[in-house]
mmCIF file of C-alpha atoms in Angstrom:
data_model
loop_
_atom_site.group_PDB
_atom_site.id
_atom_site.type_symbol
_atom_site.label_atom_id
_atom_site.label_comp_id
_atom_site.label_asym_id
_atom_site.label_seq_id
_atom_site.Cartn_x
_atom_site.Cartn_y
_atom_site.Cartn_z
ATOM 1 C CA MET E 1 0.000 0.000 0.000
ATOM 2 C CA GLY E 2 3.025 2.273 0.003
ATOM 3 C CA PRO E 3 4.320 4.657 2.676
ATOM 4 C CA VAL E 4 1.961 6.026 5.303
ATOM 5 C CA ALA E 5 0.446 9.343 4.222
ATOM 6 C CA PRO E 6 1.334 12.433 6.290
ATOM 7 C CA ASP E 7 -1.347 13.442 8.774
ATOM 8 C CA ARG E 8 -2.503 16.475 6.789
ATOM 9 C CA GLU E 9 -2.790 14.510 3.575
ATOM 10 C CA LEU E 10 -4.685 11.729 5.313
ATOM 11 C CA THR E 11 -7.052 14.294 6.828
ATOM 12 C CA LEU E 12 -7.608 15.771 3.363
ATOM 13 C CA ARG E 13 -8.330 12.340 1.893
ATOM 14 C CA ARG E 14 -10.893 11.527 4.556
ATOM 15 C CA GLY E 15 -12.433 14.994 4.350
ATOM 16 C CA LEU E 16 -12.899 14.579 0.612
ATOM 17 C CA LEU E 17 -14.552 11.209 1.193
ATOM 18 C CA LEU E 18 -17.007 12.867 3.590
ATOM 19 C CA VAL E 19 -17.945 15.392 0.899
ATOM 20 C CA VAL E 20 -18.348 12.510 -1.537
ATOM 21 C CA ALA E 21 -20.671 10.784 0.945
ATOM 22 C CA ALA E 22 -22.778 13.946 1.351
ATOM 23 C CA SER E 23 -22.953 14.373 -2.419
ATOM 24 C CA ALA E 24 -23.968 10.737 -2.882
ATOM 25 C CA LEU E 25 -26.649 10.891 -0.187
ATOM 26 C CA THR E 26 -28.168 14.094 -1.554
ATOM 27 C CA GLY E 27 -27.976 12.794 -5.113
ATOM 28 C CA VAL E 28 -29.787 9.586 -4.170
ATOM 29 C CA LEU E 29 -32.496 11.486 -2.274
ATOM 30 C CA ALA E 30 -32.873 13.836 -5.245
ATOM 31 C CA GLY E 31 -33.268 10.819 -7.496
ATOM 32 C CA LEU E 32 -36.045 9.488 -5.276
ATOM 33 C CA GLY E 33 -37.617 12.934 -5.477
ATOM 34 C CA ARG E 34 -37.524 12.793 -9.271
ATOM 35 C CA LEU E 35 -39.302 9.444 -9.094
ATOM 36 C CA GLY E 36 -42.069 11.043 -7.022
ATOM 37 C CA ILE E 37 -41.205 9.092 -3.870
ATOM 38 C CA LEU E 38 -39.597 11.811 -1.717
ATOM 39 C CA VAL E 39 -41.651 14.734 -2.942
ATOM 40 C CA GLY E 40 -39.869 17.340 -0.836
ATOM 41 C CA TRP E 41 -36.520 16.632 -2.501
ATOM 42 C CA GLY E 42 -37.796 16.950 -6.047
ATOM 43 C CA PRO E 43 -38.048 20.744 -6.461
ATOM 44 C CA THR E 44 -34.803 21.513 -4.608
ATOM 45 C CA TYR E 45 -32.346 19.122 -6.247
ATOM 46 C CA ALA E 46 -34.289 17.642 -9.172
ATOM 47 C CA PHE E 47 -31.884 18.933 -11.800
ATOM 48 C CA GLU E 48 -28.801 18.238 -9.667
ATOM 49 C CA HIS E 49 -29.378 14.494 -9.247
ATOM 50 C CA GLY E 50 -27.092 13.591 -12.155
ATOM 51 C CA PRO E 51 -24.257 16.075 -11.495
ATOM 52 C CA LEU E 52 -24.188 15.236 -7.777
ATOM 53 C CA LEU E 53 -23.775 11.518 -8.393
ATOM 54 C CA VAL E 54 -21.817 11.509 -11.647
ATOM 55 C CA LEU E 55 -19.397 14.376 -10.971
ATOM 56 C CA GLY E 56 -19.635 15.132 -7.252
ATOM 57 C CA THR E 57 -19.472 11.471 -6.225
ATOM 58 C CA PHE E 58 -17.978 9.206 -8.892
ATOM 59 C CA GLY E 59 -15.840 11.909 -10.516
ATOM 60 C CA THR E 60 -14.329 13.065 -7.231
ATOM 61 C CA VAL E 61 -13.595 9.473 -6.185
ATOM 62 C CA ILE E 62 -11.750 8.785 -9.444
ATOM 63 C CA ALA E 63 -9.782 12.035 -9.133
ATOM 64 C CA LEU E 64 -8.869 11.152 -5.533
ATOM 65 C CA GLU E 65 -7.713 7.671 -6.517
ATOM 66 C CA ARG E 66 -5.574 9.139 -9.316
ATOM 67 C CA ALA E 67 -4.102 11.738 -6.934
ATOM 68 C CA VAL E 68 -3.105 8.998 -4.504
ATOM 69 C CA ALA E 69 -1.540 7.065 -7.401
ATOM 70 C CA LEU E 70 0.478 10.117 -8.478
ATOM 71 C CA GLY E 71 1.716 10.723 -4.944
ATOM 72 C CA ARG E 72 2.307 14.458 -5.418
ATOM 73 C CA PRO E 73 0.591 17.098 -3.236
ATOM 74 C CA TRP E 74 -0.566 19.196 -6.202
ATOM 75 C CA GLY E 75 -2.425 16.184 -7.597
ATOM 76 C CA PHE E 76 -5.051 16.596 -4.875
ATOM 77 C CA LEU E 77 -6.208 19.797 -6.563
ATOM 78 C CA ALA E 78 -8.411 17.732 -8.906
ATOM 79 C CA PRO E 79 -10.474 15.965 -6.193
ATOM 80 C CA LEU E 80 -10.473 19.130 -4.065
ATOM 81 C CA LEU E 81 -12.024 21.137 -6.891
ATOM 82 C CA GLY E 82 -14.458 18.293 -7.498
ATOM 83 C CA ALA E 83 -15.497 18.478 -3.844
ATOM 84 C CA VAL E 84 -15.821 22.270 -4.099
ATOM 85 C CA GLY E 85 -18.098 21.781 -7.099
ATOM 86 C CA ALA E 86 -20.206 19.276 -5.156
ATOM 87 C CA VAL E 87 -20.550 21.653 -2.197
ATOM 88 C CA ALA E 88 -21.435 24.500 -4.578
ATOM 89 C CA THR E 89 -24.120 22.315 -6.139
ATOM 90 C CA LEU E 90 -25.484 21.428 -2.702
ATOM 91 C CA ALA E 91 -25.576 25.136 -1.866
ATOM 92 C CA GLY E 92 -27.363 25.984 -5.110
ATOM 93 C CA LEU E 93 -24.524 28.159 -6.426
ATOM 94 C CA SER E 94 -24.614 28.840 -10.158
ATOM 95 C CA TRP E 95 -20.852 28.522 -10.664
ATOM 96 C CA SER E 96 -20.688 24.842 -9.687
ATOM 97 C CA PRO E 97 -20.249 23.728 -13.356
ATOM 98 C CA TRP E 98 -17.137 25.910 -13.557
ATOM 99 C CA ALA E 99 -15.706 24.185 -10.479
ATOM 100 C CA ALA E 100 -16.392 20.839 -12.152
ATOM 101 C CA THR E 101 -14.605 22.083 -15.276
ATOM 102 C CA ALA E 102 -11.612 23.231 -13.227
ATOM 103 C CA SER E 103 -11.522 19.829 -11.521
ATOM 104 C CA ALA E 104 -11.552 18.074 -14.904
ATOM 105 C CA LEU E 105 -8.718 20.280 -16.191
ATOM 106 C CA ALA E 106 -6.702 19.505 -13.052
ATOM 107 C CA LEU E 107 -7.373 15.812 -13.691
ATOM 108 C CA VAL E 108 -6.011 16.242 -17.228
ATOM 109 C CA ALA E 109 -2.803 17.693 -15.742
ATOM 110 C CA LEU E 110 -2.663 14.886 -13.172
ATOM 111 C CA ASN E 111 -3.052 12.168 -15.807
ATOM 112 C CA ALA E 112 -0.511 13.911 -18.044
ATOM 113 C CA ALA E 113 2.003 13.703 -15.181
ATOM 114 C CA ILE E 114 1.263 9.989 -14.824
ATOM 115 C CA VAL E 115 1.784 9.529 -18.585
ATOM 116 C CA ARG E 116 5.181 11.237 -18.322
ATOM 117 C CA ARG E 117 6.068 8.778 -15.582
ATOM 118 C CA GLN E 118 4.664 5.711 -17.371
ATOM 119 C CA ALA E 119 3.719 6.190 -21.027
ATOM 120 C CA VAL E 120 1.721 3.036 -21.729
ATOM 121 C CA ALA E 121 -1.680 2.377 -23.296
ATOM 122 C CA PHE E 122 -3.787 2.478 -20.143
ATOM 123 C CA THR E 123 -2.313 5.763 -18.860
ATOM 124 C CA TRP E 124 -2.870 7.380 -22.267
ATOM 125 C CA LEU E 125 -6.493 6.209 -22.215
ATOM 126 C CA MET E 126 -7.005 7.749 -18.780
ATOM 127 C CA LEU E 127 -5.580 11.007 -20.093
ATOM 128 C CA LEU E 128 -7.885 10.838 -23.105
ATOM 129 C CA GLY E 129 -10.879 10.180 -20.860
ATOM 130 C CA SER E 130 -10.129 13.173 -18.644
ATOM 131 C CA ALA E 131 -9.800 15.393 -21.733
ATOM 132 C CA VAL E 132 -13.256 14.245 -22.884
ATOM 133 C CA LEU E 133 -14.616 15.054 -19.420
ATOM 134 C CA ALA E 134 -13.047 18.523 -19.438
ATOM 135 C CA LEU E 135 -14.579 19.369 -22.806
ATOM 136 C CA GLY E 136 -18.001 18.139 -21.725
ATOM 137 C CA ASP E 137 -17.861 20.001 -18.416
ATOM 138 C CA ALA E 138 -16.813 23.175 -20.218
ATOM 139 C CA GLY E 139 -19.836 22.847 -22.493
ATOM 140 C CA TRP E 140 -22.056 22.339 -19.451
ATOM 141 C CA ALA E 141 -20.583 25.446 -17.790
ATOM 142 C CA LEU E 142 -21.220 27.439 -20.968
ATOM 143 C CA GLY E 143 -24.877 26.499 -20.990
ATOM 144 C CA TRP E 144 -25.303 22.981 -22.332
ATOM 145 C CA PRO E 145 -28.116 21.052 -20.654
ATOM 146 C CA VAL E 146 -27.090 17.943 -18.734
ATOM 147 C CA SER E 147 -28.544 15.764 -21.505
ATOM 148 C CA ARG E 148 -26.028 17.253 -23.945
ATOM 149 C CA ALA E 149 -23.015 16.930 -21.646
ATOM 150 C CA ALA E 150 -23.997 13.390 -20.591
ATOM 151 C CA PRO E 151 -22.384 11.609 -23.589
ATOM 152 C CA THR E 152 -18.990 13.009 -22.553
ATOM 153 C CA TRP E 153 -19.568 11.846 -18.984
ATOM 154 C CA ILE E 154 -20.349 8.385 -20.327
ATOM 155 C CA GLY E 155 -17.175 8.520 -22.421
ATOM 156 C CA PHE E 156 -15.033 9.549 -19.452
ATOM 157 C CA PHE E 157 -16.229 6.821 -17.107
ATOM 158 C CA VAL E 158 -16.152 4.029 -19.657
ATOM 159 C CA LEU E 159 -12.669 5.083 -20.799
ATOM 160 C CA THR E 160 -11.390 5.269 -17.225
ATOM 161 C CA ILE E 161 -12.764 1.860 -16.281
ATOM 162 C CA VAL E 162 -11.500 0.310 -19.520
ATOM 163 C CA ALA E 163 -8.054 1.762 -18.816
ATOM 164 C CA GLU E 164 -8.010 0.323 -15.304
ATOM 165 C CA ARG E 165 -9.092 -3.095 -16.550
ATOM 166 C CA LEU E 166 -6.468 -2.904 -19.322
ATOM 167 C CA GLU E 167 -3.825 -2.264 -16.668
ATOM 168 C CA LEU E 168 -4.913 -5.390 -14.809
ATOM 169 C CA SER E 169 -4.961 -7.435 -18.026
ATOM 170 C CA ARG E 170 -1.159 -7.455 -17.867
ATOM 171 C CA LEU E 171 -1.532 -10.033 -15.087
ATOM 172 C CA ALA E 172 -3.102 -12.507 -17.502
ATOM 173 C CA PRO E 173 -2.062 -13.522 -21.022
ATOM 174 C CA THR E 174 -4.072 -11.532 -23.582
ATOM 175 C CA PRO E 175 -3.492 -11.750 -27.347
ATOM 176 C CA ARG E 176 -1.752 -8.650 -28.645
ATOM 177 C CA TRP E 177 -4.426 -8.135 -31.288
ATOM 178 C CA ALA E 178 -7.079 -8.100 -28.547
ATOM 179 C CA THR E 179 -5.206 -5.411 -26.623
ATOM 180 C CA VAL E 180 -4.851 -3.323 -29.786
ATOM 181 C CA ALA E 181 -8.556 -3.813 -30.512
ATOM 182 C CA LEU E 182 -9.482 -2.536 -27.049
ATOM 183 C CA VAL E 183 -7.328 0.575 -27.478
ATOM 184 C CA VAL E 184 -8.996 1.250 -30.839
ATOM 185 C CA LEU E 185 -12.459 0.790 -29.323
ATOM 186 C CA ALA E 186 -11.602 3.111 -26.445
ATOM 187 C CA SER E 187 -10.346 5.770 -28.855
ATOM 188 C CA LEU E 188 -13.586 5.493 -30.832
ATOM 189 C CA LEU E 189 -15.519 5.856 -27.579
ATOM 190 C CA ALA E 190 -13.825 9.199 -26.994
ATOM 191 C CA LEU E 191 -14.514 10.347 -30.550
ATOM 192 C CA PHE E 192 -18.175 9.319 -30.614
ATOM 193 C CA SER E 193 -18.966 10.676 -27.146
ATOM 194 C CA LEU E 194 -17.622 14.099 -28.129
ATOM 195 C CA ALA E 195 -19.362 13.996 -31.503
ATOM 196 C CA GLY E 196 -22.577 12.944 -29.786
ATOM 197 C CA ALA E 197 -22.390 15.907 -27.420
ATOM 198 C CA LEU E 198 -21.937 18.173 -30.440
ATOM 199 C CA GLY E 199 -25.043 16.689 -32.052
ATOM 200 C CA VAL E 200 -23.279 14.960 -34.947
ATOM 201 C CA GLU E 201 -25.462 12.178 -36.343
ATOM 202 C CA PRO E 202 -25.369 9.200 -36.007
ATOM 203 C CA SER E 203 -22.652 9.466 -33.356
ATOM 204 C CA MET E 204 -24.766 8.227 -30.450
ATOM 205 C CA ARG E 205 -25.740 5.059 -32.295
ATOM 206 C CA ALA E 206 -22.056 4.558 -33.108
ATOM 207 C CA LEU E 207 -21.221 5.197 -29.450
ATOM 208 C CA GLY E 208 -23.729 2.530 -28.441
ATOM 209 C CA LEU E 209 -22.221 0.006 -30.840
ATOM 210 C CA THR E 210 -18.722 0.802 -29.566
ATOM 211 C CA MET E 211 -19.879 0.426 -25.962
ATOM 212 C CA ALA E 212 -21.377 -2.968 -26.780
ATOM 213 C CA LEU E 213 -18.177 -4.153 -28.466
ATOM 214 C CA THR E 214 -16.098 -2.878 -25.535
ATOM 215 C CA ALA E 215 -18.325 -4.775 -23.115
ATOM 216 C CA ALA E 216 -18.035 -7.909 -25.241
ATOM 217 C CA TRP E 217 -14.239 -7.553 -25.049
ATOM 218 C CA GLN E 218 -14.416 -7.363 -21.257
ATOM 219 C CA LEU E 219 -16.675 -10.383 -21.031
ATOM 220 C CA ARG E 220 -14.205 -12.353 -23.162
ATOM 221 C CA TYR E 221 -10.755 -11.145 -22.096
ATOM 222 C CA ASP E 222 -11.032 -9.356 -18.748
ATOM 223 C CA LEU E 223 -8.967 -10.743 -15.873
ATOM 224 C CA ALA E 224 -12.250 -11.121 -13.969
ATOM 225 C CA ARG E 225 -12.976 -14.307 -15.926
ATOM 226 C CA ARG E 226 -10.022 -15.920 -14.154
ATOM 227 C CA THR E 227 -10.421 -14.373 -10.702
ATOM 228 C CA LEU E 228 -14.071 -15.472 -10.658
ATOM 229 C CA ARG E 229 -12.734 -18.914 -9.732
ATOM 230 C CA ARG E 230 -10.884 -17.585 -6.682
ATOM 231 C CA PRO E 231 -12.837 -17.374 -3.409
ATOM 232 C CA GLY E 232 -13.278 -14.290 -1.252
ATOM 233 C CA LEU E 233 -12.712 -10.746 -2.482
ATOM 234 C CA PRO E 234 -11.348 -11.738 -5.940
ATOM 235 C CA ARG E 235 -14.595 -13.574 -6.754
ATOM 236 C CA PHE E 236 -16.758 -10.732 -5.445
ATOM 237 C CA ALA E 237 -14.830 -8.133 -7.446
ATOM 238 C CA ALA E 238 -14.976 -10.297 -10.566
ATOM 239 C CA THR E 239 -18.733 -10.732 -10.164
ATOM 240 C CA GLY E 240 -19.229 -6.968 -9.991
ATOM 241 C CA VAL E 241 -16.982 -6.381 -13.004
ATOM 242 C CA LEU E 242 -18.677 -8.969 -15.217
ATOM 243 C CA LEU E 243 -22.201 -7.913 -14.234
ATOM 244 C CA GLY E 244 -21.214 -4.331 -15.013
ATOM 245 C CA ALA E 245 -19.896 -5.358 -18.418
ATOM 246 C CA GLY E 246 -23.197 -7.106 -19.064
ATOM 247 C CA TRP E 247 -25.103 -3.880 -18.421
ATOM 248 C CA LEU E 248 -22.725 -1.930 -20.644
ATOM 249 C CA LEU E 249 -23.415 -4.441 -23.412
ATOM 250 C CA LEU E 250 -27.188 -4.149 -23.022
ATOM 251 C CA THR E 251 -27.091 -0.348 -22.807
ATOM 252 C CA GLY E 252 -24.853 -0.159 -25.858
ATOM 253 C CA VAL E 253 -27.263 -2.319 -27.838
ATOM 254 C CA LEU E 254 -30.161 -0.101 -26.711
ATOM 255 C CA LEU E 255 -28.342 3.052 -27.830
ATOM 256 C CA ALA E 256 -27.323 1.524 -31.152
ATOM 257 C CA TRP E 257 -30.908 0.389 -31.754
ATOM 258 C CA ARG E 258 -32.935 3.391 -30.577
ATOM 259 C CA GLY E 259 -30.400 6.223 -30.617
ATOM 260 C CA TRP E 260 -30.085 9.017 -28.059
ATOM 261 C CA VAL E 261 -33.380 10.400 -26.748
ATOM 262 C CA PRO E 262 -32.510 13.303 -24.374
ATOM 263 C CA ALA E 263 -35.594 12.857 -22.168
ATOM 264 C CA GLY E 264 -38.093 10.233 -21.128
ATOM 265 C CA PRO E 265 -37.898 6.491 -20.398
ATOM 266 C CA LEU E 266 -35.226 5.615 -22.995
ATOM 267 C CA TYR E 267 -32.988 8.390 -21.661
ATOM 268 C CA ASP E 268 -33.521 7.100 -18.116
ATOM 269 C CA ALA E 269 -32.707 3.545 -19.195
ATOM 270 C CA ALA E 270 -29.542 4.553 -21.062
ATOM 271 C CA LEU E 271 -28.127 6.723 -18.274
ATOM 272 C CA HIS E 272 -28.873 4.315 -15.449
ATOM 273 C CA GLY E 273 -27.707 1.353 -17.503
ATOM 274 C CA VAL E 274 -24.282 3.001 -17.699
ATOM 275 C CA PHE E 275 -23.984 4.845 -14.393
ATOM 276 C CA VAL E 276 -25.715 2.306 -12.133
ATOM 277 C CA GLY E 277 -25.209 -0.916 -14.070
ATOM 278 C CA TYR E 278 -21.632 -0.295 -15.178
ATOM 279 C CA VAL E 279 -20.069 2.451 -13.062
ATOM 280 C CA LEU E 280 -21.693 1.778 -9.679
ATOM 281 C CA SER E 281 -21.205 -1.973 -10.087
ATOM 282 C CA MET E 282 -17.496 -1.290 -10.667
ATOM 283 C CA VAL E 283 -17.451 0.940 -7.573
ATOM 284 C CA PHE E 284 -18.936 -1.900 -5.513
ATOM 285 C CA ALA E 285 -16.401 -4.321 -6.996
ATOM 286 C CA HIS E 286 -13.369 -2.160 -6.241
ATOM 287 C CA ALA E 287 -14.434 -0.291 -3.074
ATOM 288 C CA PRO E 288 -13.079 -2.945 -0.658
ATOM 289 C CA ILE E 289 -9.701 -2.473 -2.373
ATOM 290 C CA ILE E 290 -9.628 1.275 -3.098
ATOM 291 C CA PHE E 291 -11.263 2.594 0.078
ATOM 292 C CA PRO E 292 -8.643 1.115 2.447
ATOM 293 C CA ALA E 293 -5.843 2.415 0.198
ATOM 294 C CA VAL E 294 -7.260 5.950 0.107
ATOM 295 C CA ALA E 295 -8.556 6.307 3.678
ATOM 296 C CA ARG E 296 -5.928 4.082 5.353
ATOM 297 C CA VAL E 297 -8.694 2.090 7.013
ATOM 298 C CA SER E 298 -8.689 -1.694 7.107
ATOM 299 C CA VAL E 299 -11.850 -3.131 5.536
ATOM 300 C CA PRO E 300 -11.872 -6.946 5.303
ATOM 301 C CA PHE E 301 -13.926 -8.951 2.837
ATOM 302 C CA SER E 302 -17.372 -10.111 3.897
ATOM 303 C CA LYS E 303 -19.913 -12.279 2.124
ATOM 304 C CA LEU E 304 -22.425 -9.599 3.135
ATOM 305 C CA TYR E 305 -21.173 -7.581 0.145
ATOM 306 C CA TYR E 306 -23.113 -9.877 -2.164
ATOM 307 C CA LEU E 307 -26.446 -8.689 -0.731
ATOM 308 C CA PRO E 308 -26.206 -5.041 -1.878
ATOM 309 C CA LEU E 309 -24.647 -6.131 -5.171
ATOM 310 C CA SER E 310 -27.624 -8.418 -5.825
ATOM 311 C CA VAL E 311 -30.153 -5.749 -4.813
ATOM 312 C CA LEU E 312 -28.391 -3.234 -7.067
ATOM 313 C CA HIS E 313 -28.664 -5.365 -10.194
ATOM 314 C CA LEU E 314 -32.149 -6.697 -9.509
ATOM 315 C CA GLY E 315 -33.343 -3.150 -8.868
ATOM 316 C CA LEU E 316 -31.760 -1.900 -12.072
ATOM 317 C CA ALA E 317 -33.373 -4.728 -14.028
ATOM 318 C CA ALA E 318 -36.752 -3.681 -12.616
ATOM 319 C CA ARG E 319 -36.109 -0.014 -13.382
ATOM 320 C CA ILE E 320 -35.099 -0.562 -16.987
ATOM 321 C CA ALA E 321 -37.932 -3.050 -17.515
ATOM 322 C CA GLY E 322 -40.286 -0.362 -16.230
ATOM 323 C CA ASP E 323 -38.738 2.182 -18.601
ATOM 324 C CA LEU E 324 -39.064 -0.042 -21.650
ATOM 325 C CA ALA E 325 -42.532 -1.342 -20.774
ATOM 326 C CA GLY E 326 -43.898 2.012 -19.671
ATOM 327 C CA VAL E 327 -44.705 0.772 -16.149
ATOM 328 C CA ALA E 328 -44.016 3.697 -13.811
ATOM 329 C CA SER E 329 -44.438 1.701 -10.596
ATOM 330 C CA LEU E 330 -41.790 -0.823 -11.692
ATOM 331 C CA ARG E 331 -39.424 2.023 -12.503
ATOM 332 C CA GLN E 332 -40.062 3.526 -9.054
ATOM 333 C CA TRP E 333 -39.471 0.269 -7.205
ATOM 334 C CA GLY E 334 -36.288 -0.254 -9.173
ATOM 335 C CA GLY E 335 -35.074 3.202 -8.180
ATOM 336 C CA VAL E 336 -35.841 2.523 -4.525
ATOM 337 C CA ALA E 337 -33.953 -0.781 -4.713
ATOM 338 C CA ASN E 338 -30.901 0.981 -6.161
ATOM 339 C CA ALA E 339 -30.960 3.514 -3.312
ATOM 340 C CA VAL E 340 -31.333 0.719 -0.755
ATOM 341 C CA ALA E 341 -28.438 -1.176 -2.368
ATOM 342 C CA LEU E 342 -26.115 1.796 -1.938
ATOM 343 C CA GLY E 343 -27.103 2.168 1.712
ATOM 344 C CA LEU E 344 -26.700 -1.555 2.345
ATOM 345 C CA PHE E 345 -23.253 -1.528 0.777
ATOM 346 C CA VAL E 346 -22.056 1.278 3.047
ATOM 347 C CA LEU E 347 -23.485 -0.559 6.054
ATOM 348 C CA SER E 348 -21.822 -3.813 4.995
ATOM 349 C CA LEU E 349 -18.434 -2.073 4.701
ATOM 350 C CA VAL E 350 -18.845 -0.515 8.145
ATOM 351 C CA GLY E 351 -20.145 -3.782 9.566
ATOM 352 C CA ALA E 352 -17.235 -5.804 8.190
ATOM 353 C CA ARG E 353 -14.754 -3.396 9.766
ATOM 354 C CA TYR E 354 -16.604 -3.354 13.101
ATOM 355 C CA VAL E 355 -16.860 -7.147 13.345
ATOM 356 C CA THR E 356 -13.143 -7.477 12.566
ATOM 357 C CA LYS E 357 -12.189 -4.929 15.237
ATOM 358 C CA ARG E 358 -14.305 -6.854 17.765
#
């Protein structure tokens, strides 16, 4: 895990995680408000549900993990600005998109420094992903609606996860042509997500096809196929990774088939298929590894982790089925299940640590 972080840096890391937790909680409650379940949260944060979870939560976590990997004090500027943006969003301040843009630009600089240290395919892909994010956030700050910036957010997260999985693929034999194919697919993801945000047709259908092919690559060549046979945390992480890839495949097929509809049930299905099915599943899979490294807190594996993971995917299946079938109640119950899954996962992490300390 490397040398122990200085006290001030460790305090900063944990403080940023607290902001992330507040952003996640508010984003989830806002989502329930949008579904008509927590009515009081709807008017206040209805339009901030996506930015709070996608940028304030997931984006800040990725920036924090990258800052820890770089190991330089200035690298923490990216997650710090992300946290500032989240707090600004919570406070209803109009300049929060500019803070998100500044965070993305700092992440570009951070990833560029990592590329200078280790210029390999996966570090270049992370740099490319952060550049896509910065361009999308800049458009959002200049007045784009969330539905227009969303393709770049999809591009950033898929690129980042693909890069991390590509890094791990070095631990298992992968044909060279397959590695080259993944790099090509990831590059096309960046291109189509930017073109989609700019309204170039048929970029979103092409993005969907590329997402589906990328997911198929993961299902065939990802290291998770091997670690699935190992008990404990490796099997749990592999389960989350492969389930996430399955959702990316289905969402990609949906986008390629129906195209990008910036409102309504298909929009809901596409966004949650990526950000809940793919991104949040990956967060569940890697949290027992990343959280201890970032917060310097021991969190052992527990079979309890499978409960929230199961609830997450069953809830998402219900939500997307409700979207596609036009059954609002099914969509609502799916949304509630996703919120419950996130809460259960946090409780299972805390519970595993508490039981171990006892």
